[in-house]
Tab-separated table of C-alpha atoms in Angstrom:
chain	number	residue	atom	x	y	z
A	1	MET	CA	-71.429	42.219	-1.305
A	2	ARG	CA	-71.589	38.922	-0.922
A	3	ALA	CA	-69.281	37.666	1.864
A	4	ASP	CA	-67.132	34.959	0.895
A	5	PRO	CA	-66.744	32.063	4.079
A	6	MET	CA	-63.068	31.277	2.873
A	7	VAL	CA	-62.352	35.052	3.895
A	8	ILE	CA	-64.269	35.057	7.115
A	9	THR	CA	-62.282	31.528	8.032
A	10	LEU	CA	-58.937	33.850	7.066
A	11	LEU	CA	-60.097	36.749	9.206
A	12	LEU	CA	-61.105	34.924	12.087
A	13	LEU	CA	-57.706	33.036	11.916
A	14	LEU	CA	-55.682	36.073	11.328
A	15	LEU	CA	-57.582	37.848	14.269
A	16	ALA	CA	-57.121	35.393	16.504
A	17	GLY	CA	-53.328	35.138	15.904
A	18	LEU	CA	-52.625	38.991	16.029
A	19	ILE	CA	-54.129	38.954	19.168
A	20	ASN	CA	-52.187	36.510	20.836
A	21	LEU	CA	-49.014	37.221	19.076
A	22	ILE	CA	-49.617	40.815	20.473
A	23	ASN	CA	-50.150	39.687	23.751
A	24	TRP	CA	-46.980	37.726	23.705
A	25	ALA	CA	-45.361	40.727	22.336
A	26	ARG	CA	-46.433	42.826	25.299
A	27	ARG	CA	-45.672	40.422	27.909
A	28	SER	CA	-42.002	39.735	26.784
A	29	ASN	CA	-41.551	42.986	26.376
A	30	GLN	CA	-42.348	44.339	30.002
A	31	ARG	CA	-39.488	45.440	32.193
A	32	SER	CA	-39.098	44.233	35.689
A	33	ILE	CA	-38.535	46.678	38.146
A	34	LYS	CA	-35.915	47.110	41.126
A	35	TYR	CA	-36.607	46.789	44.642
A	36	LYS	CA	-33.996	49.481	45.137
A	37	ALA	CA	-35.483	51.737	43.175
A	38	LEU	CA	-39.258	51.904	44.235
A	39	ILE	CA	-37.443	52.188	47.817
A	40	ASN	CA	-35.427	55.309	46.748
A	41	GLU	CA	-37.979	56.950	44.420
A	42	GLN	CA	-40.581	59.313	45.814
A	43	LYS	CA	-43.282	57.952	43.844
A	44	PRO	CA	-46.351	56.826	44.925
A	45	PHE	CA	-47.346	53.182	43.905
A	46	CYS	CA	-49.938	50.589	44.609
A	47	LEU	CA	-48.694	47.221	45.357
A	48	TYR	CA	-50.467	44.295	44.653
A	49	LEU	CA	-50.132	41.422	46.975
A	50	ARG	CA	-51.936	37.897	45.499
A	51	SER	CA	-50.748	33.759	45.640
A	52	PHE	CA	-48.507	32.855	42.549
A	53	ALA	CA	-50.940	30.249	42.067
A	54	ASP	CA	-53.523	33.256	41.108
A	55	ASP	CA	-51.265	34.398	38.216
A	56	GLY	CA	-53.023	34.367	34.912
A	57	THR	CA	-56.558	33.280	36.560
A	58	GLY	CA	-59.524	35.349	35.927
A	59	THR	CA	-59.798	35.514	31.849
A	60	ILE	CA	-63.039	36.268	30.612
A	61	ALA	CA	-64.613	32.644	29.909
A	62	PRO	CA	-66.099	32.836	26.390
A	63	LEU	CA	-62.493	34.059	24.897
A	64	ASN	CA	-60.151	31.902	27.322
A	65	ALA	CA	-61.793	28.303	26.028
A	66	THR	CA	-61.631	28.904	22.817
A	67	TRP	CA	-58.962	26.997	20.675
A	68	VAL	CA	-57.153	30.075	19.784
A	69	ASP	CA	-56.777	30.172	23.945
A	70	ILE	CA	-57.003	34.482	24.086
A	71	LYS	CA	-55.988	35.650	27.551
A	72	LEU	CA	-56.410	39.032	27.320
A	73	ASP	CA	-58.295	39.944	30.693
A	74	THR	CA	-56.813	38.278	34.021
A	75	PHE	CA	-57.731	39.552	37.491
A	76	GLU	CA	-54.365	41.418	37.132
A	77	LYS	CA	-54.900	43.061	33.626
A	78	ARG	CA	-58.006	43.753	35.123
A	79	LEU	CA	-56.919	45.461	37.661
A	80	SER	CA	-54.156	47.618	36.311
A	81	ASN	CA	-56.641	49.159	33.996
A	82	HIS	CA	-58.877	49.818	36.953
A	83	LEU	CA	-55.807	51.919	38.369
A	84	PHE	CA	-55.683	53.631	34.744
A	85	GLY	CA	-52.022	54.213	34.385
A	86	LYS	CA	-50.750	54.354	38.161
A	87	LEU	CA	-47.715	52.471	38.812
A	88	LEU	CA	-49.157	48.803	39.993
A	89	VAL	CA	-45.923	46.666	41.423
A	90	ALA	CA	-45.847	43.333	42.480
A	91	VAL	CA	-43.712	40.388	43.439
A	92	GLY	CA	-42.810	38.015	40.140
A	93	ARG	CA	-42.922	34.546	40.527
A	94	PRO	CA	-39.452	33.539	40.715
A	95	GLY	CA	-37.771	31.715	37.519
A	96	GLU	CA	-40.852	33.174	35.581
A	97	ASN	CA	-40.246	34.226	31.583
A	98	LEU	CA	-43.031	35.390	30.339
A	99	PRO	CA	-44.662	37.782	33.094
A	100	ASN	CA	-48.478	38.402	33.132
A	101	LEU	CA	-49.591	41.622	31.849
A	102	GLY	CA	-50.795	43.931	34.869
A	103	ALA	CA	-48.450	44.893	37.421
A	104	LYS	CA	-44.638	45.470	36.707
A	105	LYS	CA	-42.926	42.622	38.333
A	106	MET	CA	-39.995	42.792	41.158
A	107	TYR	CA	-38.132	39.537	41.782
A	108	LEU	CA	-37.099	38.528	45.278
A	109	GLU	CA	-34.862	36.202	46.688
A	110	ASP	CA	-36.738	33.240	48.680
A	111	SER	CA	-34.488	34.186	51.716
A	112	GLU	CA	-35.430	38.018	51.948
A	113	TRP	CA	-38.756	38.348	50.388
A	114	LYS	CA	-40.729	38.794	53.932
A	115	GLN	CA	-38.451	41.635	54.765
A	116	LYS	CA	-38.649	43.443	51.585
A	117	VAL	CA	-42.353	43.097	51.528
A	118	ALA	CA	-42.733	44.567	54.562
A	119	ALA	CA	-40.629	47.691	53.133
A	120	LEU	CA	-43.044	47.830	50.600
A	121	ILE	CA	-45.815	47.707	52.011
A	122	SER	CA	-44.593	50.981	54.096
A	123	LYS	CA	-43.538	52.620	51.584
A	124	ALA	CA	-47.021	51.868	49.529
A	125	ALA	CA	-49.628	54.483	49.137
A	126	MET	CA	-52.064	51.675	48.477
A	127	VAL	CA	-51.849	47.912	49.065
A	128	ILE	CA	-54.351	45.574	47.160
A	129	LEU	CA	-54.769	42.001	48.486
A	130	LYS	CA	-56.406	39.352	46.520
A	131	PRO	CA	-57.486	36.882	48.944
A	132	SER	CA	-55.877	33.354	48.895
A	133	ASN	CA	-55.381	30.899	51.604
A	134	THR	CA	-51.459	30.171	50.530
A	135	LEU	CA	-49.149	31.174	53.887
A	136	GLY	CA	-47.628	33.782	52.065
A	137	LEU	CA	-50.753	35.806	51.621
A	138	GLN	CA	-51.927	34.723	55.456
A	139	TRP	CA	-48.731	36.345	56.443
A	140	GLU	CA	-48.839	39.211	54.348
A	141	LEU	CA	-52.377	39.957	55.629
A	142	LYS	CA	-51.292	39.386	59.291
A	143	HIS	CA	-48.437	41.866	58.721
A	144	LEU	CA	-50.778	44.661	57.325
A	145	ILE	CA	-53.184	44.571	60.150
A	146	GLU	CA	-50.159	44.593	62.745
A	147	SER	CA	-48.160	47.339	60.967
A	148	GLY	CA	-51.363	49.562	60.947
A	149	SER	CA	-51.563	49.367	57.216
A	150	MET	CA	-54.915	48.348	56.852
A	151	ASP	CA	-56.240	52.157	56.308
A	152	LYS	CA	-54.641	51.867	52.835
A	153	THR	CA	-55.373	48.365	51.970
A	154	VAL	CA	-58.032	47.533	49.525
A	155	LEU	CA	-59.478	44.085	49.310
A	156	PHE	CA	-59.648	42.424	45.657
A	157	HIS	CA	-63.126	40.510	45.434
A	158	THR	CA	-61.823	37.540	43.380
A	159	PHE	CA	-61.039	34.136	43.989
A	160	ASN	CA	-60.166	31.115	42.607
A	161	ASP	CA	-63.424	30.030	41.894
A	162	PHE	CA	-63.359	28.885	38.061
A	163	GLY	CA	-66.229	31.737	37.605
A	164	ASP	CA	-68.684	29.560	39.597
A	165	ARG	CA	-70.908	32.005	41.693
A	166	LYS	CA	-71.724	29.300	44.660
A	167	LEU	CA	-67.787	28.834	44.662
A	168	LYS	CA	-67.037	32.740	44.967
A	169	GLU	CA	-69.428	32.983	47.849
A	170	TYR	CA	-68.059	30.298	49.494
A	171	TYR	CA	-64.580	31.840	49.418
A	172	TYR	CA	-65.939	34.864	50.242
A	173	ASN	CA	-67.292	33.585	53.391
A	174	GLU	CA	-64.332	31.732	54.399
A	175	PHE	CA	-62.294	35.013	54.069
A	176	ALA	CA	-64.640	36.931	56.058
A	177	ASN	CA	-65.356	34.251	58.504
A	178	ASN	CA	-61.207	34.303	59.091
A	179	MET	CA	-60.939	37.726	59.351
A	180	LYS	CA	-63.838	38.063	61.637
A	181	ASN	CA	-62.483	35.256	64.081
A	182	GLU	CA	-58.653	35.602	63.969
A	183	LEU	CA	-58.424	39.480	63.188
A	184	GLY	CA	-61.379	41.008	64.028
A	185	PHE	CA	-62.785	42.945	61.116
A	186	GLU	CA	-66.306	42.315	60.438
A	187	MET	CA	-66.714	42.183	56.828
A	188	GLU	CA	-70.225	43.019	54.449
A	189	PRO	CA	-72.411	40.135	53.518
A	190	PHE	CA	-71.286	38.171	50.175
A	191	ASN	CA	-72.607	40.555	47.126
A	192	PRO	CA	-71.339	39.173	43.909
A	193	ARG	CA	-71.243	42.724	41.963
A	194	ASP	CA	-69.053	43.631	44.803
A	195	SER	CA	-65.236	44.285	43.466
A	196	TYR	CA	-63.099	45.719	45.813
A	197	SER	CA	-63.702	46.865	49.524
A	198	TYR	CA	-61.411	48.471	52.640
A	199	PHE	CA	-62.061	49.253	55.491
A	200	ASP	CA	-62.697	52.891	56.690
A	201	GLU	CA	-61.088	54.787	59.599
A	202	ASP	CA	-63.667	53.527	62.114
A	203	GLY	CA	-62.919	49.560	61.109
A	204	LEU	CA	-65.893	49.519	58.862
A	205	HIS	CA	-66.413	47.648	55.780
A	206	GLN	CA	-66.997	49.819	52.438
A	207	THR	CA	-67.101	48.113	49.004
A	208	ILE	CA	-66.504	50.553	46.009
A	209	GLY	CA	-66.806	49.616	42.578
A	210	PRO	CA	-64.077	49.222	39.951
A	211	PHE	CA	-64.124	52.956	38.712
A	212	LYS	CA	-64.034	54.295	41.595
A	213	LEU	CA	-60.738	52.867	42.738
A	214	ARG	CA	-58.351	55.142	40.855
A	215	LYS	CA	-60.199	57.874	42.597
A	216	TYR	CA	-59.786	56.099	45.886
A	217	PHE	CA	-55.892	55.992	45.123
A	218	GLU	CA	-55.493	59.168	44.473
A	219	LYS	CA	-57.268	60.300	47.793
A	220	LEU	CA	-54.533	58.047	49.363
A	221	VAL	CA	-51.952	59.532	47.353
A	222	GLU	CA	-52.652	62.966	49.327
A	223	ARG	CA	-52.801	61.668	52.343
A	224	TRP	CA	-49.376	59.755	51.402
A	225	GLU	CA	-48.100	63.310	49.656
A	226	MET	CA	-48.818	64.841	53.555
A	227	GLU	CA	-46.357	62.409	54.816
A	228	SER	CA	-42.953	64.509	55.179
A	229	PRO	CA	-40.026	62.431	53.420
A	230	LEU	CA	-38.711	61.818	57.256
A	231	GLU	CA	-41.768	59.597	58.104
A	232	LYS	CA	-41.325	57.883	54.966
A	233	ALA	CA	-37.725	56.910	55.731
A	234	MET	CA	-38.801	56.092	59.518
A	235	ASN	CA	-41.567	54.027	57.954
A	236	VAL	CA	-39.385	51.906	55.583
A	237	GLY	CA	-36.376	52.341	58.607
A	238	ALA	CA	-38.950	50.537	60.709
A	239	SER	CA	-39.650	47.762	58.030
A	240	GLU	CA	-35.548	47.287	57.790
A	241	GLU	CA	-35.446	46.178	61.150
A	242	PHE	CA	-37.020	42.818	60.054
A	243	GLY	CA	-33.736	42.847	58.146
A	244	VAL	CA	-34.051	44.511	55.161
A	245	GLY	CA	-31.060	44.360	53.107
A	246	ILE	CA	-30.697	46.721	50.158
A	247	LYS	CA	-26.958	46.854	50.237
A	248	GLU	CA	-26.427	43.642	48.256
A	249	GLU	CA	-28.893	45.344	45.552
A	250	GLN	CA	-27.043	46.924	42.150
A	251	ALA	CA	-27.954	50.441	41.458
A	252	PHE	CA	-31.362	50.246	39.319
A	253	GLU	CA	-31.351	50.026	35.974
A	254	THR	CA	-34.927	50.542	35.462
A	255	ASP	CA	-36.814	53.865	35.604
A	256	PRO	CA	-39.480	53.504	37.671
A	257	GLU	CA	-41.925	54.792	35.442
A	258	GLY	CA	-41.346	52.446	33.318
A	259	GLU	CA	-40.251	51.659	29.883
A	260	THR	CA	-37.599	53.333	28.370
A	261	THR	CA	-37.878	54.676	24.619
A	262	GLU	CA	-36.053	51.660	23.222
A	263	ASN	CA	-38.381	49.460	24.811
A	264	LYS	CA	-41.248	50.973	23.115
A	265	LEU	CA	-39.470	50.829	19.901
A	266	PHE	CA	-38.957	47.278	20.400
A	267	GLY	CA	-42.444	46.755	21.236
A	268	ALA	CA	-43.981	47.833	18.481
A	269	LEU	CA	-41.466	46.177	16.306
A	270	SER	CA	-41.847	42.967	17.089
A	271	THR	CA	-45.786	43.409	17.460
A	272	ILE	CA	-45.199	44.924	13.497
A	273	PHE	CA	-43.012	41.777	13.009
A	274	SER	CA	-45.271	39.345	14.322
A	275	GLY	CA	-48.235	40.604	12.516
A	276	ILE	CA	-46.658	40.202	9.428
A	277	PHE	CA	-45.696	36.628	10.397
A	278	VAL	CA	-49.209	35.721	11.490
A	279	PHE	CA	-50.632	37.249	8.268
A	280	ALA	CA	-47.604	35.631	6.056
A	281	VAL	CA	-48.427	31.982	7.899
A	282	SER	CA	-51.861	32.678	7.152
A	283	TYR	CA	-51.531	33.364	3.734
A	284	VAL	CA	-49.616	30.123	3.067
A	285	ALA	CA	-51.925	27.814	4.743
A	286	MET	CA	-54.914	29.188	2.660
A	287	VAL	CA	-53.387	29.122	-0.750
A	288	MET	CA	-51.985	25.346	0.686
A	289	LEU	CA	-55.879	24.640	1.718
A	290	MET	CA	-57.027	25.929	-1.716
A	291	ASP	CA	-54.594	23.424	-3.971
A	292	LEU	CA	-56.224	20.774	-1.551
A	293	PHE	CA	-59.908	21.516	-2.080
A	294	LYS	CA	-59.446	21.838	-6.280
A	295	LEU	CA	-58.419	18.414	-5.846
A	296	PHE	CA	-62.230	17.421	-5.219
B	1	MET	CA	-64.888	29.007	-3.757
B	2	GLY	CA	-68.025	29.758	-2.046
B	3	GLY	CA	-68.673	25.931	-1.370
B	4	ASN	CA	-65.405	24.925	-0.497
B	5	GLY	CA	-65.467	28.055	1.700
B	6	TYR	CA	-67.935	27.071	3.736
B	7	ILE	CA	-65.796	23.428	4.255
B	8	LEU	CA	-63.442	25.449	5.570
B	9	LEU	CA	-65.520	27.699	7.845
B	10	VAL	CA	-67.112	24.851	8.935
B	11	LEU	CA	-63.536	22.922	9.996
B	12	PHE	CA	-62.554	25.919	11.571
B	13	LEU	CA	-65.970	25.425	13.848
B	14	ILE	CA	-65.413	21.690	14.430
B	15	PHE	CA	-61.993	22.259	15.132
B	16	SER	CA	-63.041	25.466	17.645
B	17	ALA	CA	-65.551	23.069	19.409
B	18	PHE	CA	-63.321	20.245	19.870
B	19	ILE	CA	-60.708	21.807	21.569
B	20	LYS	CA	-63.149	23.859	23.798
B	21	GLY	CA	-64.405	20.544	24.351
B	22	SER	CA	-61.045	19.456	25.523
B	23	ARG	CA	-60.690	22.462	27.831
B	24	PHE	CA	-63.651	21.882	29.267
B	25	LEU	CA	-62.249	18.421	30.156
B	26	GLU	CA	-58.951	19.605	31.140
B	27	ARG	CA	-60.439	22.061	33.884
B	28	LYS	CA	-62.550	19.573	34.884
B	29	LYS	CA	-59.290	17.170	35.855
B	30	LEU	CA	-57.868	20.598	37.545
B	31	ILE	CA	-60.864	21.230	40.017
B	32	LEU	CA	-60.967	17.445	40.574
B	33	LYS	CA	-57.577	17.903	42.011
B	34	ARG	CA	-58.259	20.979	43.530
B	35	ALA	CA	-61.362	18.953	45.102
B	36	GLU	CA	-58.902	16.197	46.379
B	37	LEU	CA	-57.382	18.384	48.680
B	38	ALA	CA	-59.940	20.901	49.648
B	39	GLU	CA	-60.162	20.562	53.754
B	40	LYS	CA	-63.559	21.118	54.156
B	41	GLU	CA	-66.948	19.017	52.983
B	42	LEU	CA	-68.722	21.600	51.475
B	43	GLU	CA	-65.753	22.985	49.474
B	44	LYS	CA	-65.410	19.488	48.232
B	45	GLU	CA	-69.038	19.039	47.189
B	46	LEU	CA	-68.814	22.592	45.557
B	47	LEU	CA	-65.683	21.497	43.180
B	48	VAL	CA	-66.607	18.365	42.689
B	49	ASN	CA	-70.259	19.546	41.103
B	50	LEU	CA	-68.664	22.365	39.028
B	51	ALA	CA	-66.120	19.766	37.804
B	52	LYS	CA	-69.846	17.802	36.764
B	53	LYS	CA	-70.336	20.932	35.179
B	54	ASN	CA	-67.465	21.241	33.100
B	55	LYS	CA	-67.669	17.730	31.988
B	56	ARG	CA	-71.279	18.346	30.497
B	57	TRP	CA	-70.070	21.664	28.700
B	58	ALA	CA	-67.337	19.212	27.405
B	59	TYR	CA	-69.736	16.513	25.961
B	60	LEU	CA	-71.755	19.395	24.290
B	61	TYR	CA	-68.779	20.601	22.407
B	62	PHE	CA	-67.709	17.425	21.398
B	63	LEU	CA	-71.258	16.865	20.316
B	64	ILE	CA	-71.468	20.150	18.362
B	65	SER	CA	-67.803	19.225	16.741
B	66	LEU	CA	-69.733	15.992	15.412
B	67	LEU	CA	-72.804	17.548	13.949
B	68	GLY	CA	-70.415	19.599	12.587
B	69	ILE	CA	-68.940	16.853	10.577
B	70	PHE	CA	-72.296	15.134	9.816
B	71	SER	CA	-73.382	18.795	8.518
B	72	PHE	CA	-70.600	17.970	5.316
B	73	ALA	CA	-73.431	16.193	4.349
B	74	LEU	CA	-75.481	18.823	3.605
B	75	ILE	CA	-73.120	21.342	1.603
B	76	PRO	CA	-73.177	21.014	-1.887
B	77	LEU	CA	-69.447	20.836	-3.275
B	78	GLU	CA	-68.380	22.415	-6.189
B	79	PRO	CA	-67.257	20.673	-9.007
């Protein structure tokens, strides 16, 4: 059968529109998570610390730059894929309407974020840090070291490098120098293939591949489960000395597990309707274009 | 419909290449803005070089889009 270019074009348009709309539907159907739910729940989670400026970065280049602007694979999404279904949480950018796919977001007030992040660091089974030179992240890194949480911290080897290897190397070396000179942690030389790394019990820098991240998380969860509930409560209590105010929080509405059945149903329905919408628009556009070309 | 279908496909490719070129130009501007804020000379130099690379890619895509427009002369139109 001879492939008709008209059909190919239509299929390309349909595919692009569908992917974008499914992505949009998934992003708009994401549920945020409440701080209090996480603190009270005896459930291991992974905390993702990054600069807000890094949100939405890391899209794979060939798709990112096309006119359809498909943002399938941000750093955050890739990270959540590597954790494969484990609970990943992050602080959301205040006032954002459409959070990026990947981590479940919680929204904190400007005046209290430091205290609450400190409490979350104590409670988390694993902390993933994406290096950046913003002040907030520098504070988080210092707090991780001061609170003795580096043994559960994983460094995510991604930078705002626009996909350029030389720039990535530069940022990595800058970060490694900072870690060595100011914080006393020596890092391995730059390797573009490294995805994640951590500091072991002896303070040695170890790298792990993306597919071992989940196993490492499970190992940390085992240790987390060994801690008695009292210890965990004390951990959180210690962080509350920074002034954590959970009294003003309302009771949590969101299951820390994730979406409710209604949300899933709504997500599925909006995906189907958006697909039908794209199909209808493409069909009308095709008919109009065909009419236009009949004039020639 | 074959000939007209090809026109549509080429139009799609021209449009894609043009938008892709514009995106590279936008990215170039973003990188230059970051270069202005860079504190260290080496970072600035790397960012400026990257901006130049992006500019070259942008022009390449604009050229592809232009070639696409000229290629209309080669497509036989159906009566």
